[in-house]
Amino acid sequence: MKICASKGDIVAEITAAKSSGKRIGFVPTMGYLHEGHLSLAREIRKHCDVVVASLFVNPLQFNETSDYEKYPIDHERDFDLLKREGIDIAFVPAVTDIYQENSQTRVLVTELSKPLEGKFRPGHFEGVTTVVAALFNLVRPDVAIFGEKDLQQLRVIEQMVRDLHFPIKIIRGAIVREVDGLAMSSRNVRLSAEARSKALLLSRSLKHARELVQAGESSAVKVIEEIEKLYKDQDSVKLEYFSVADEDTLDEVTELLPGRPYRALVAASIDGVRLIDNSSL
Ligand code: AMP
């Protein structure tokens, strides 16, 4: 596996691969890899010749400095995992490679960035789209993959690619969970054993919402009321939102109409660790 630690390195590698006609696949990550990330790497391999994975904790997408500072980083561990998966190139840029001196440009998807995460993390998606646009221009992938774990992020990127005519196919990767249902996340390592067991409420509440809808409930308002009860007496689990939204527009809905795809989406903090999850309904 080739490790590219600068803009010059990655541009040289990509230019060489492209000149020999190789199709480039890209898995952008913030590192501290887990099975969710690795499943994306395995999936994209089917669509390209050269797989590039980036490890970059993007300061621009953190609305809280303490969350940025506490984000786990272990590049050696990540390199081992990527080598085992047969990744061709690991791109580990410095912050100054991505945001050069006097960098001023921001990319914003105006509507899809507003609800849900957008309400609770001001500026978050502007940071995401700005970094992903910059990474796309450096890696020049033919295909890139994003996980449904971050459904709103995925939708925002799909919209950006369409609106700005990036010649890149976006693939969706399914959510990978621990055996007990907890969605895998790099932030899970910051949970104590007790907090981890409380965090199961996220996936359990999504399952309960799915069951209510399968049993015939078509009022999203009622589903949300029922779910919010589950969080009421859980002092250490701070619910930010539990929403039911149209999967494409991410508009929050009150009624579930037949034949439309809907998702329940949740965000909550457990002992200061903020987790998100979602499920089809
Ligand atoms: P992150 O390192 O958290 O920025 O995530 C990098 C990519 O991995 C994003 O496209 C995420 O949606 C995806 N991802 C993170 N966790 C999971 C998971 N549990 N299952 C599938 N994809 C995931």
Coordinates of C-alpha atoms and ligand atoms in Angstrom, one line a residue:
M1 CA 0.0 0.0 0.0
K2 CA 1.3 3.4 -1.0
I3 CA 1.0 6.1 1.8
C4 CA 0.5 9.6 0.4
A5 CA 1.1 12.2 3.1
S6 CA 1.0 15.4 1.0
K7 CA -0.9 17.0 -1.9
G8 CA 2.2 16.4 -4.2
D9 CA 2.3 12.7 -3.4
I10 CA -1.4 12.0 -4.1
V11 CA -1.4 14.1 -7.3
A12 CA 1.6 12.1 -8.6
E13 CA 0.0 8.7 -7.7
I14 CA -3.4 9.6 -9.2
T15 CA -1.8 11.0 -12.4
A16 CA 0.2 7.8 -12.9
A17 CA -2.8 5.5 -12.3
K18 CA -5.0 7.6 -14.7
S19 CA -2.4 7.6 -17.4
S20 CA -2.4 3.8 -17.3
G21 CA -6.2 3.8 -17.7
K22 CA -7.0 2.8 -14.1
R23 CA -10.5 3.5 -12.6
I24 CA -10.1 5.2 -9.3
G25 CA -12.4 4.4 -6.3
F26 CA -12.4 6.6 -3.2
V27 CA -13.4 6.0 0.4
P28 CA -13.2 9.2 2.4
T29 CA -12.9 8.7 6.2
M30 CA -11.8 10.5 9.3
G31 CA -9.8 7.4 10.3
Y32 CA -9.9 5.3 13.5
L33 CA -11.3 2.7 11.2
H34 CA -13.9 0.0 12.1
E35 CA -15.8 -2.6 10.2
G36 CA -18.2 0.0 8.8
H37 CA -15.4 1.7 7.0
L38 CA -13.9 -1.6 5.8
S39 CA -17.2 -2.7 4.4
L40 CA -17.2 0.4 2.2
A41 CA -13.6 -0.4 1.0
R42 CA -14.7 -3.9 0.1
E43 CA -17.8 -2.7 -1.8
I44 CA -16.0 -0.1 -3.8
R45 CA -13.4 -2.6 -4.9
K46 CA -16.1 -4.1 -7.1
H47 CA -16.4 -0.9 -9.1
C48 CA -12.7 0.2 -9.7
D49 CA -9.1 -0.8 -10.2
V50 CA -7.4 1.4 -7.6
V51 CA -8.9 2.0 -4.2
V52 CA -7.9 5.2 -2.4
A53 CA -8.9 5.6 1.3
S54 CA -8.3 9.0 3.0
L55 CA -7.8 9.5 6.7
F56 CA -8.4 13.2 7.5
V57 CA -10.1 14.6 10.6
N58 CA -11.6 17.7 9.1
P59 CA -11.5 20.7 11.5
L60 CA -14.0 22.6 9.4
Q61 CA -16.9 20.2 10.0
F62 CA -16.6 20.2 13.8
N63 CA -18.9 22.8 15.4
E64 CA -17.4 22.1 18.8
T65 CA -13.6 22.4 19.3
S66 CA -13.6 19.8 22.2
D67 CA -15.2 17.2 19.9
Y68 CA -12.5 17.8 17.3
E69 CA -9.7 17.6 19.9
K70 CA -11.1 14.4 21.4
Y71 CA -11.5 12.7 18.0
P72 CA -9.5 9.4 18.1
I73 CA -6.5 9.1 15.8
D74 CA -4.2 6.1 15.3
H75 CA -2.7 6.1 11.8
E76 CA -0.5 3.0 12.3
R77 CA -3.5 0.9 13.3
D78 CA -5.5 2.3 10.4
F79 CA -2.7 1.5 7.9
D80 CA -2.6 -2.1 9.1
L81 CA -6.3 -2.5 8.6
L82 CA -6.2 -0.9 5.2
K83 CA -3.2 -3.1 4.1
R84 CA -5.1 -6.2 5.2
E85 CA -8.1 -5.1 3.0
G86 CA -5.8 -4.7 0.0
I87 CA -6.2 -0.9 -0.3
D88 CA -3.9 0.6 -2.9
I89 CA -3.4 4.1 -1.6
A90 CA -3.9 5.7 1.9
F91 CA -4.1 9.5 1.7
V92 CA -3.3 11.2 5.0
P93 CA -3.0 14.9 4.2
A94 CA -2.0 17.5 6.7
V95 CA -4.6 20.2 7.5
T96 CA -2.4 22.7 5.5
D97 CA -2.6 20.4 2.4
I98 CA -6.3 20.7 2.3
Y99 CA -6.7 24.3 3.5
Q100 CA -3.8 26.2 2.1
E101 CA -2.7 29.5 3.4
N102 CA -5.4 32.2 2.8
S103 CA -8.0 29.5 1.9
Q104 CA -11.3 31.3 1.6
T105 CA -13.7 29.1 -0.4
R106 CA -16.7 27.2 1.0
V107 CA -19.1 24.8 -0.6
L108 CA -22.7 24.8 0.7
V109 CA -25.7 22.7 -0.3
T110 CA -28.4 25.1 0.8
E111 CA -31.5 23.1 1.6
L112 CA -30.4 19.5 2.4
S113 CA -27.9 20.9 5.0
K114 CA -30.6 22.7 7.0
P115 CA -32.8 20.1 8.9
L116 CA -31.8 17.4 11.4
E117 CA -28.0 17.5 11.9
G118 CA -27.9 21.0 10.3
K119 CA -30.1 22.4 13.1
F120 CA -27.9 20.9 15.9
R121 CA -24.5 21.3 14.3
P122 CA -24.4 24.7 12.6
G123 CA -21.8 24.8 9.8
H124 CA -21.2 21.1 9.9
F125 CA -22.3 20.2 6.4
E126 CA -20.6 23.3 4.9
G127 CA -17.4 21.8 6.4
V128 CA -18.2 18.4 4.9
T129 CA -19.0 19.6 1.4
T130 CA -16.0 21.9 1.3
V131 CA -13.6 19.1 2.3
V132 CA -15.2 16.5 0.1
A133 CA -15.1 18.8 -2.9
A134 CA -11.4 19.5 -2.2
L135 CA -10.6 15.8 -1.7
F136 CA -12.5 14.9 -5.0
N137 CA -10.3 17.4 -6.8
L138 CA -7.1 15.9 -5.5
V139 CA -8.1 12.2 -5.8
R140 CA -10.2 12.6 -9.0
P141 CA -12.2 9.4 -8.4
D142 CA -14.5 7.8 -10.9
V143 CA -16.5 6.4 -8.1
A144 CA -16.8 7.2 -4.3
I145 CA -18.6 5.5 -1.5
F146 CA -20.4 7.0 1.5
G147 CA -22.2 5.1 4.3
E148 CA -25.9 5.3 5.0
K149 CA -25.0 5.6 8.7
D150 CA -24.6 9.3 7.9
L151 CA -27.7 9.4 5.7
Q152 CA -28.0 13.2 5.6
Q153 CA -24.3 13.5 4.7
L154 CA -24.8 11.0 1.9
R155 CA -27.8 13.0 0.5
V156 CA -25.9 16.3 0.8
I157 CA -22.9 14.8 -1.2
E158 CA -25.2 13.3 -3.8
Q159 CA -26.8 16.7 -4.3
M160 CA -23.4 18.5 -4.5
V161 CA -22.1 16.0 -7.1
R162 CA -25.2 16.6 -9.2
D163 CA -25.2 20.4 -8.8
L164 CA -21.5 20.9 -9.4
H165 CA -21.3 18.3 -12.2
F166 CA -18.6 16.3 -10.6
P167 CA -18.0 13.3 -13.0
I168 CA -18.2 10.9 -10.1
K169 CA -20.6 8.0 -9.3
I170 CA -21.7 7.9 -5.7
I171 CA -22.3 4.5 -4.2
R172 CA -24.2 4.0 -0.9
G173 CA -22.9 1.6 1.7
A174 CA -25.2 -0.2 4.2
I175 CA -25.0 0.5 7.9
V176 CA -22.7 -2.0 9.8
R177 CA -23.8 -2.7 13.3
E178 CA -22.3 -4.5 16.3
V179 CA -24.1 -7.8 17.1
D180 CA -26.3 -6.1 19.7
G181 CA -27.4 -3.5 17.2
L182 CA -25.2 -0.5 18.1
A183 CA -24.2 1.2 14.8
M184 CA -20.4 1.2 14.4
S185 CA -18.8 4.6 14.9
S186 CA -15.2 5.8 15.6
R187 CA -16.8 7.7 18.6
N188 CA -17.9 4.4 20.3
V189 CA -14.4 4.0 21.8
R190 CA -15.1 7.0 23.9
L191 CA -18.1 5.3 25.6
S192 CA -17.6 3.6 29.0
A193 CA -19.1 0.1 29.4
E194 CA -22.1 1.7 31.1
A195 CA -22.6 4.4 28.5
R196 CA -22.2 1.8 25.7
S197 CA -25.1 -0.2 27.1
K198 CA -27.2 3.0 27.3
A199 CA -26.3 3.8 23.8
L200 CA -28.3 0.7 22.6
L201 CA -31.4 2.9 23.1
L202 CA -30.7 4.5 19.7
S203 CA -30.9 1.3 17.7
R204 CA -33.7 -0.1 19.9
S205 CA -35.8 3.0 19.5
L206 CA -35.4 2.8 15.7
K207 CA -36.4 -0.8 15.8
H208 CA -39.5 0.1 17.8
A209 CA -40.4 2.8 15.3
R210 CA -40.1 0.3 12.5
E211 CA -42.4 -2.1 14.4
L212 CA -45.0 0.6 15.0
V213 CA -45.1 1.4 11.3
Q214 CA -45.2 -2.3 10.3
A215 CA -48.1 -2.7 12.6
G216 CA -50.0 -0.1 10.6
E217 CA -49.2 3.3 12.3
S218 CA -49.2 6.0 9.6
S219 CA -48.9 9.0 11.8
A220 CA -45.3 10.1 12.2
V221 CA -46.3 12.4 15.0
K222 CA -47.6 9.4 17.0
V223 CA -44.6 7.3 16.3
I224 CA -42.3 10.1 17.5
E225 CA -44.5 10.6 20.7
E226 CA -44.1 6.9 21.5
I227 CA -40.4 6.9 20.9
E228 CA -39.8 10.1 22.9
K229 CA -41.4 8.3 25.9
L230 CA -38.5 5.7 25.8
Y231 CA -36.0 8.6 26.2
K232 CA -37.9 10.4 29.0
D233 CA -36.6 8.6 32.0
Q234 CA -33.1 8.1 30.7
D235 CA -31.3 10.9 32.4
S236 CA -27.9 10.1 31.0
V237 CA -29.1 9.8 27.4
K238 CA -29.7 13.3 26.0
L239 CA -32.0 13.1 23.0
E240 CA -31.3 15.8 20.4
Y241 CA -33.9 14.7 17.9
F242 CA -35.9 11.6 16.8
S243 CA -37.4 12.5 13.4
V244 CA -39.2 10.9 10.6
A245 CA -38.2 12.3 7.2
D246 CA -38.6 11.6 3.5
E247 CA -35.5 9.7 2.5
D248 CA -34.9 11.8 -0.6
T249 CA -35.7 15.4 0.5
L250 CA -35.1 14.8 4.2
D251 CA -38.1 16.9 4.9
E252 CA -39.6 16.0 8.3
V253 CA -43.1 14.6 7.8
T254 CA -46.2 14.2 10.0
E255 CA -47.9 11.4 7.9
L256 CA -46.5 8.4 6.2
L257 CA -47.9 8.1 2.7
P258 CA -48.0 4.7 1.0
G259 CA -45.2 4.0 -1.5
R260 CA -42.8 6.7 -0.3
P261 CA -39.4 5.8 1.3
Y262 CA -39.1 7.2 4.8
R263 CA -36.4 7.1 7.4
A264 CA -36.4 7.5 11.2
L265 CA -33.3 9.4 12.2
V266 CA -31.9 9.9 15.7
A267 CA -29.2 11.9 17.5
A268 CA -28.4 11.6 21.2
S269 CA -25.5 12.2 23.6
I270 CA -24.5 9.7 26.2
D271 CA -22.0 11.1 28.8
G272 CA -21.0 13.8 26.3
V273 CA -20.5 11.4 23.3
R274 CA -22.8 12.3 20.5
L275 CA -24.1 9.4 18.4
I276 CA -26.4 9.3 15.3
D277 CA -28.2 6.4 13.7
N278 CA -31.1 5.9 11.3
S279 CA -33.4 3.2 9.8
S280 CA -35.8 2.7 6.9
L281 CA -39.4 2.6 8.0
Ligands
AMP1 P1 -16.3 8.9 9.3 O1 -14.9 8.3 9.4 O2 -17.1 8.7 10.5 O3 -16.3 10.3 8.7 O4 -17.0 7.9 8.2 C1 -16.4 7.7 6.9 C2 -17.4 7.0 6.1 O5 -17.8 5.7 6.7 C3 -18.7 7.8 5.9 O6 -19.2 7.6 4.6 C4 -19.6 7.1 6.9 O7 -21.0 7.2 6.6 C5 -19.2 5.7 6.8 N1 -19.5 4.9 8.0 C6 -19.3 5.3 9.3 N2 -19.8 4.4 10.2 C7 -20.4 3.4 9.4 C8 -21.2 2.2 9.7 N3 -21.4 1.8 10.9 N4 -21.6 1.5 8.6 C9 -21.4 1.9 7.4 N5 -20.7 3.0 7.0 C10 -20.2 3.8 8.0

